[in-house]
mmCIF file of N, CA and C in Angstrom:
data_model
loop_
_atom_site.group_PDB
_atom_site.id
_atom_site.type_symbol
_atom_site.label_atom_id
_atom_site.label_comp_id
_atom_site.label_asym_id
_atom_site.label_seq_id
_atom_site.Cartn_x
_atom_site.Cartn_y
_atom_site.Cartn_z
ATOM 1 N N MET A 1 -13.074 -2.222 6.035
ATOM 2 C CA MET A 1 -12.275 -3.312 5.510
ATOM 3 C C MET A 1 -12.555 -3.512 4.023
ATOM 4 N N LYS A 2 -13.787 -3.242 3.584
ATOM 5 C CA LYS A 2 -14.107 -3.405 2.169
ATOM 6 C C LYS A 2 -13.286 -2.447 1.313
ATOM 7 N N ILE A 3 -13.092 -1.219 1.798
ATOM 8 C CA ILE A 3 -12.311 -0.249 1.027
ATOM 9 C C ILE A 3 -10.864 -0.702 0.920
ATOM 10 N N LEU A 4 -10.340 -1.327 1.952
ATOM 11 C CA LEU A 4 -8.957 -1.808 1.903
ATOM 12 C C LEU A 4 -8.787 -2.887 0.849
ATOM 13 N N ALA A 5 -9.744 -3.796 0.787
ATOM 14 C CA ALA A 5 -9.667 -4.857 -0.214
ATOM 15 C C ALA A 5 -9.745 -4.274 -1.618
ATOM 16 N N SER A 6 -10.610 -3.303 -1.819
ATOM 17 C CA SER A 6 -10.729 -2.665 -3.127
ATOM 18 C C SER A 6 -9.439 -1.958 -3.512
ATOM 19 N N ILE A 7 -8.863 -1.226 -2.584
ATOM 20 C CA ILE A 7 -7.619 -0.508 -2.864
ATOM 21 C C ILE A 7 -6.496 -1.496 -3.150
ATOM 22 N N LEU A 8 -6.459 -2.580 -2.405
ATOM 23 C CA LEU A 8 -5.440 -3.606 -2.629
ATOM 24 C C LEU A 8 -5.544 -4.169 -4.040
ATOM 25 N N LEU A 9 -6.746 -4.510 -4.463
ATOM 26 C CA LEU A 9 -6.919 -5.092 -5.792
ATOM 27 C C LEU A 9 -6.555 -4.100 -6.896
ATOM 28 N N ILE A 10 -6.954 -2.861 -6.742
ATOM 29 C CA ILE A 10 -6.617 -1.845 -7.742
ATOM 30 C C ILE A 10 -5.111 -1.625 -7.783
ATOM 31 N N SER A 11 -4.489 -1.548 -6.617
ATOM 32 C CA SER A 11 -3.039 -1.346 -6.560
ATOM 33 C C SER A 11 -2.293 -2.504 -7.201
ATOM 34 N N LEU A 12 -2.730 -3.710 -6.928
ATOM 35 C CA LEU A 12 -2.080 -4.878 -7.530
ATOM 36 C C LEU A 12 -2.246 -4.873 -9.043
ATOM 37 N N ALA A 13 -3.431 -4.497 -9.508
ATOM 38 C CA ALA A 13 -3.662 -4.450 -10.950
ATOM 39 C C ALA A 13 -2.747 -3.428 -11.611
ATOM 40 N N LEU A 14 -2.585 -2.265 -10.981
ATOM 41 C CA LEU A 14 -1.724 -1.230 -11.551
ATOM 42 C C LEU A 14 -0.256 -1.601 -11.447
ATOM 43 N N CYS A 15 0.121 -2.204 -10.341
ATOM 44 C CA CYS A 15 1.523 -2.555 -10.122
ATOM 45 C C CYS A 15 1.971 -3.672 -11.045
ATOM 46 N N CYS A 16 1.192 -4.680 -11.153
ATOM 47 C CA CYS A 16 1.633 -5.897 -11.828
ATOM 48 C C CYS A 16 1.081 -6.040 -13.239
ATOM 49 N N TYR A 17 0.510 -4.983 -13.776
ATOM 50 C CA TYR A 17 0.032 -5.040 -15.141
ATOM 51 C C TYR A 17 1.210 -5.374 -16.042
ATOM 52 N N GLU A 18 1.094 -6.400 -16.815
ATOM 53 C CA GLU A 18 2.148 -6.910 -17.689
ATOM 54 C C GLU A 18 3.397 -7.300 -16.901
ATOM 55 N N ALA A 19 3.254 -7.635 -15.641
ATOM 56 C CA ALA A 19 4.347 -8.115 -14.785
ATOM 57 C C ALA A 19 5.568 -7.207 -14.854
ATOM 58 N N ASP A 20 5.374 -5.938 -14.627
ATOM 59 C CA ASP A 20 6.459 -4.964 -14.640
ATOM 60 C C ASP A 20 7.295 -5.142 -13.383
ATOM 61 N N ALA A 21 8.414 -5.825 -13.496
ATOM 62 C CA ALA A 21 9.231 -6.161 -12.341
ATOM 63 C C ALA A 21 9.814 -4.941 -11.651
ATOM 64 N N ALA A 22 9.998 -3.841 -12.376
ATOM 65 C CA ALA A 22 10.587 -2.648 -11.774
ATOM 66 C C ALA A 22 9.639 -2.002 -10.772
ATOM 67 N N ALA A 23 8.345 -2.132 -10.959
ATOM 68 C CA ALA A 23 7.379 -1.480 -10.075
ATOM 69 C C ALA A 23 7.142 -2.269 -8.795
ATOM 70 N N CYS A 24 7.322 -3.556 -8.816
ATOM 71 C CA CYS A 24 6.949 -4.381 -7.674
ATOM 72 C C CYS A 24 7.721 -4.078 -6.382
ATOM 73 N N PRO A 25 9.037 -3.941 -6.391
ATOM 74 C CA PRO A 25 9.718 -3.630 -5.122
ATOM 75 C C PRO A 25 9.266 -2.304 -4.516
ATOM 76 N N THR A 26 9.044 -1.309 -5.351
ATOM 77 C CA THR A 26 8.558 -0.026 -4.859
ATOM 78 C C THR A 26 7.159 -0.173 -4.287
ATOM 79 N N PHE A 27 6.335 -0.936 -4.971
ATOM 80 C CA PHE A 27 4.971 -1.168 -4.498
ATOM 81 C C PHE A 27 4.976 -1.865 -3.143
ATOM 82 N N ILE A 28 5.830 -2.864 -2.975
ATOM 83 C CA ILE A 28 5.911 -3.583 -1.709
ATOM 84 C C ILE A 28 6.361 -2.643 -0.591
ATOM 85 N N ALA A 29 7.367 -1.829 -0.868
ATOM 86 C CA ALA A 29 7.874 -0.906 0.149
ATOM 87 C C ALA A 29 6.808 0.104 0.555
ATOM 88 N N GLU A 30 6.093 0.662 -0.425
ATOM 89 C CA GLU A 30 5.062 1.648 -0.107
ATOM 90 C C GLU A 30 3.895 1.002 0.639
ATOM 91 N N SER A 31 3.517 -0.190 0.235
ATOM 92 C CA SER A 31 2.410 -0.878 0.901
ATOM 93 C C SER A 31 2.768 -1.230 2.341
ATOM 94 N N THR A 32 4.009 -1.657 2.550
ATOM 95 C CA THR A 32 4.453 -1.968 3.903
ATOM 96 C C THR A 32 4.449 -0.714 4.766
ATOM 97 N N ALA A 33 4.930 0.385 4.198
ATOM 98 C CA ALA A 33 4.923 1.655 4.944
ATOM 99 C C ALA A 33 3.493 2.068 5.265
ATOM 100 N N ASN A 34 2.587 1.867 4.316
ATOM 101 C CA ASN A 34 1.186 2.216 4.550
ATOM 102 C C ASN A 34 0.611 1.408 5.710
ATOM 103 N N LEU A 35 0.998 0.159 5.800
ATOM 104 C CA LEU A 35 0.443 -0.707 6.847
ATOM 105 C C LEU A 35 1.143 -0.543 8.192
ATOM 106 N N LEU A 36 2.455 -0.323 8.208
ATOM 107 C CA LEU A 36 3.197 -0.423 9.460
ATOM 108 C C LEU A 36 3.866 0.862 9.945
ATOM 109 N N ALA A 37 4.174 1.789 9.050
ATOM 110 C CA ALA A 37 4.901 2.996 9.453
ATOM 111 C C ALA A 37 3.958 4.016 10.093
ATOM 112 N N SER A 38 4.552 4.963 10.801
ATOM 113 C CA SER A 38 3.751 6.051 11.368
ATOM 114 C C SER A 38 3.325 6.987 10.236
ATOM 115 N N GLU A 39 2.339 7.827 10.523
ATOM 116 C CA GLU A 39 1.837 8.727 9.496
ATOM 117 C C GLU A 39 2.924 9.685 9.012
ATOM 118 N N SER A 40 3.751 10.172 9.924
ATOM 119 C CA SER A 40 4.805 11.114 9.524
ATOM 120 C C SER A 40 5.845 10.440 8.624
ATOM 121 N N VAL A 41 6.205 9.203 8.920
ATOM 122 C CA VAL A 41 7.158 8.466 8.084
ATOM 123 C C VAL A 41 6.540 8.185 6.714
ATOM 124 N N PHE A 42 5.263 7.811 6.708
ATOM 125 C CA PHE A 42 4.586 7.530 5.449
ATOM 126 C C PHE A 42 4.488 8.794 4.599
ATOM 127 N N ARG A 43 4.179 9.929 5.230
ATOM 128 C CA ARG A 43 4.101 11.205 4.507
ATOM 129 C C ARG A 43 5.460 11.519 3.876
ATOM 130 N N ALA A 44 6.529 11.298 4.615
ATOM 131 C CA ALA A 44 7.873 11.547 4.083
ATOM 132 C C ALA A 44 8.178 10.627 2.904
ATOM 133 N N SER A 45 7.740 9.375 2.974
ATOM 134 C CA SER A 45 7.987 8.446 1.865
ATOM 135 C C SER A 45 7.200 8.847 0.621
ATOM 136 N N LEU A 46 6.055 9.485 0.809
ATOM 137 C CA LEU A 46 5.273 9.942 -0.339
ATOM 138 C C LEU A 46 5.874 11.182 -0.992
ATOM 139 N N SER A 47 6.647 11.947 -0.244
ATOM 140 C CA SER A 47 7.179 13.203 -0.770
ATOM 141 C C SER A 47 8.118 12.995 -1.963
ATOM 142 N N LYS A 48 8.729 11.818 -2.070
ATOM 143 C CA LYS A 48 9.661 11.580 -3.175
ATOM 144 C C LYS A 48 8.960 11.504 -4.528
ATOM 145 N N TYR A 49 7.639 11.340 -4.534
ATOM 146 C CA TYR A 49 6.896 11.236 -5.783
ATOM 147 C C TYR A 49 6.456 12.593 -6.330
ATOM 148 N N GLY A 50 6.501 13.639 -5.510
ATOM 149 C CA GLY A 50 6.086 14.959 -5.965
ATOM 150 C C GLY A 50 4.608 15.025 -6.319
ATOM 151 N N ALA A 51 3.795 14.263 -5.628
ATOM 152 C CA ALA A 51 2.361 14.221 -5.906
ATOM 153 C C ALA A 51 1.676 15.493 -5.417
ATOM 154 N N PRO A 52 0.554 15.849 -6.034
ATOM 155 C CA PRO A 52 -0.185 17.017 -5.565
ATOM 156 C C PRO A 52 -0.692 16.796 -4.136
ATOM 157 N N PRO A 53 -0.868 17.874 -3.381
ATOM 158 C CA PRO A 53 -1.313 17.744 -1.987
ATOM 159 C C PRO A 53 -2.614 16.962 -1.828
ATOM 160 N N GLU A 54 -3.517 17.067 -2.808
ATOM 161 C CA GLU A 54 -4.786 16.333 -2.726
ATOM 162 C C GLU A 54 -4.552 14.825 -2.786
ATOM 163 N N ALA A 55 -3.611 14.396 -3.618
ATOM 164 C CA ALA A 55 -3.306 12.968 -3.730
ATOM 165 C C ALA A 55 -2.637 12.460 -2.455
ATOM 166 N N VAL A 56 -1.737 13.256 -1.904
ATOM 167 C CA VAL A 56 -1.076 12.874 -0.649
ATOM 168 C C VAL A 56 -2.109 12.755 0.463
ATOM 169 N N GLU A 57 -3.019 13.707 0.535
ATOM 170 C CA GLU A 57 -4.059 13.665 1.568
ATOM 171 C C GLU A 57 -4.959 12.446 1.391
ATOM 172 N N ALA A 58 -5.257 12.079 0.157
ATOM 173 C CA ALA A 58 -6.072 10.882 -0.094
ATOM 174 C C ALA A 58 -5.358 9.631 0.413
ATOM 175 N N LYS A 59 -4.054 9.525 0.145
ATOM 176 C CA LYS A 59 -3.285 8.379 0.636
ATOM 177 C C LYS A 59 -3.232 8.371 2.163
ATOM 178 N N LEU A 60 -3.131 9.561 2.761
ATOM 179 C CA LEU A 60 -3.091 9.636 4.223
ATOM 180 C C LEU A 60 -4.434 9.259 4.840
ATOM 181 N N GLN A 61 -5.528 9.536 4.150
ATOM 182 C CA GLN A 61 -6.838 9.112 4.643
ATOM 183 C C GLN A 61 -6.928 7.591 4.663
ATOM 184 N N VAL A 62 -6.402 6.952 3.628
ATOM 185 C CA VAL A 62 -6.369 5.487 3.608
ATOM 186 C C VAL A 62 -5.471 4.983 4.732
ATOM 187 N N LYS A 63 -4.341 5.660 4.947
ATOM 188 C CA LYS A 63 -3.411 5.290 6.025
ATOM 189 C C LYS A 63 -4.103 5.361 7.377
ATOM 190 N N ARG A 64 -4.858 6.427 7.601
ATOM 191 C CA ARG A 64 -5.578 6.565 8.868
ATOM 192 C C ARG A 64 -6.588 5.441 9.050
ATOM 193 N N CYS A 65 -7.182 5.009 7.956
ATOM 194 C CA CYS A 65 -8.138 3.895 8.011
ATOM 195 C C CYS A 65 -7.417 2.602 8.394
ATOM 196 N N THR A 66 -6.269 2.332 7.769
ATOM 197 C CA THR A 66 -5.542 1.108 8.101
ATOM 198 C C THR A 66 -4.992 1.148 9.525
ATOM 199 N N ASP A 67 -4.688 2.346 10.015
ATOM 200 C CA ASP A 67 -4.176 2.469 11.382
ATOM 201 C C ASP A 67 -5.212 2.068 12.429
ATOM 202 N N LYS A 68 -6.479 2.028 12.056
ATOM 203 C CA LYS A 68 -7.531 1.616 12.987
ATOM 204 C C LYS A 68 -7.562 0.099 13.164
ATOM 205 N N MET A 69 -6.914 -0.631 12.244
ATOM 206 C CA MET A 69 -6.827 -2.089 12.368
ATOM 207 C C MET A 69 -5.801 -2.428 13.438
ATOM 208 N N SER A 70 -5.956 -3.580 14.060
ATOM 209 C CA SER A 70 -4.955 -4.006 15.044
ATOM 210 C C SER A 70 -3.636 -4.288 14.327
ATOM 211 N N LEU A 71 -2.537 -4.183 15.062
ATOM 212 C CA LEU A 71 -1.226 -4.418 14.472
ATOM 213 C C LEU A 71 -1.122 -5.830 13.902
ATOM 214 N N GLY A 72 -1.670 -6.795 14.603
ATOM 215 C CA GLY A 72 -1.630 -8.174 14.128
ATOM 216 C C GLY A 72 -2.321 -8.348 12.783
ATOM 217 N N LYS A 73 -3.462 -7.683 12.609
ATOM 218 C CA LYS A 73 -4.174 -7.774 11.334
ATOM 219 C C LYS A 73 -3.409 -7.050 10.231
ATOM 220 N N ARG A 74 -2.767 -5.925 10.565
ATOM 221 C CA ARG A 74 -1.989 -5.214 9.552
ATOM 222 C C ARG A 74 -0.793 -6.050 9.108
ATOM 223 N N VAL A 75 -0.134 -6.724 10.051
ATOM 224 C CA VAL A 75 1.003 -7.579 9.697
ATOM 225 C C VAL A 75 0.531 -8.727 8.809
ATOM 226 N N LEU A 76 -0.589 -9.348 9.167
ATOM 227 C CA LEU A 76 -1.144 -10.432 8.357
ATOM 228 C C LEU A 76 -1.513 -9.939 6.964
ATOM 229 N N PHE A 77 -2.136 -8.786 6.902
ATOM 230 C CA PHE A 77 -2.511 -8.184 5.628
ATOM 231 C C PHE A 77 -1.262 -7.946 4.776
ATOM 232 N N GLY A 78 -0.192 -7.476 5.378
ATOM 233 C CA GLY A 78 1.066 -7.253 4.666
ATOM 234 C C GLY A 78 1.672 -8.541 4.135
ATOM 235 N N LYS A 79 1.604 -9.605 4.921
ATOM 236 C CA LYS A 79 2.119 -10.901 4.468
ATOM 237 C C LYS A 79 1.347 -11.413 3.266
ATOM 238 N N VAL A 80 0.035 -11.298 3.325
ATOM 239 C CA VAL A 80 -0.795 -11.736 2.201
ATOM 240 C C VAL A 80 -0.485 -10.901 0.962
ATOM 241 N N LEU A 81 -0.368 -9.609 1.131
ATOM 242 C CA LEU A 81 -0.027 -8.728 0.020
ATOM 243 C C LEU A 81 1.309 -9.131 -0.599
ATOM 244 N N GLY A 82 2.291 -9.399 0.236
ATOM 245 C CA GLY A 82 3.600 -9.821 -0.252
ATOM 246 C C GLY A 82 3.538 -11.116 -1.037
ATOM 247 N N GLU A 83 2.761 -12.062 -0.544
ATOM 248 C CA GLU A 83 2.620 -13.340 -1.256
ATOM 249 C C GLU A 83 1.952 -13.150 -2.607
ATOM 250 N N ILE A 84 0.941 -12.308 -2.668
ATOM 251 C CA ILE A 84 0.257 -12.043 -3.934
ATOM 252 C C ILE A 84 1.214 -11.420 -4.932
ATOM 253 N N VAL A 85 1.973 -10.433 -4.488
ATOM 254 C CA VAL A 85 2.910 -9.769 -5.384
ATOM 255 C C VAL A 85 3.986 -10.734 -5.849
ATOM 256 N N LEU A 86 4.506 -11.551 -4.964
ATOM 257 C CA LEU A 86 5.555 -12.502 -5.348
ATOM 258 C C LEU A 86 5.043 -13.528 -6.354
ATOM 259 N N ARG A 87 3.793 -13.891 -6.255
ATOM 260 C CA ARG A 87 3.245 -14.875 -7.188
ATOM 261 C C ARG A 87 2.891 -14.268 -8.540
ATOM 262 N N THR A 88 2.560 -12.980 -8.570
ATOM 263 C CA THR A 88 2.094 -12.395 -9.821
ATOM 264 C C THR A 88 3.142 -11.545 -10.513
ATOM 265 N N CYS A 89 4.192 -11.140 -9.838
ATOM 266 C CA CYS A 89 5.235 -10.301 -10.434
ATOM 267 C C CYS A 89 6.532 -11.088 -10.482
ATOM 268 N N THR A 90 7.165 -11.079 -11.611
ATOM 269 C CA THR A 90 8.457 -11.743 -11.702
ATOM 270 C C THR A 90 9.532 -10.749 -11.331
ATOM 271 N N LEU A 91 10.282 -11.059 -10.287
ATOM 272 C CA LEU A 91 11.323 -10.150 -9.817
ATOM 273 C C LEU A 91 12.669 -10.493 -10.403
#
């Protein structure tokens, strides 16, 4: 759980640096997919970025970690993430 909090904070810092409104919807969609989608769907969503295989595998390792959380906790985590983004990013 500590790694998830760290990744969340780093992601929010990168996403909302200078309140870049264009990045926030994409960030929300990717974060939701990371928390709720299956691994195959998440892998497909990552393919649009053309990232190196090592980066994709790193994201999938985080995905596997979040998949160990109960669905209820993942949904709650997603709601909190959404609230943070809505408060810090101007859409």
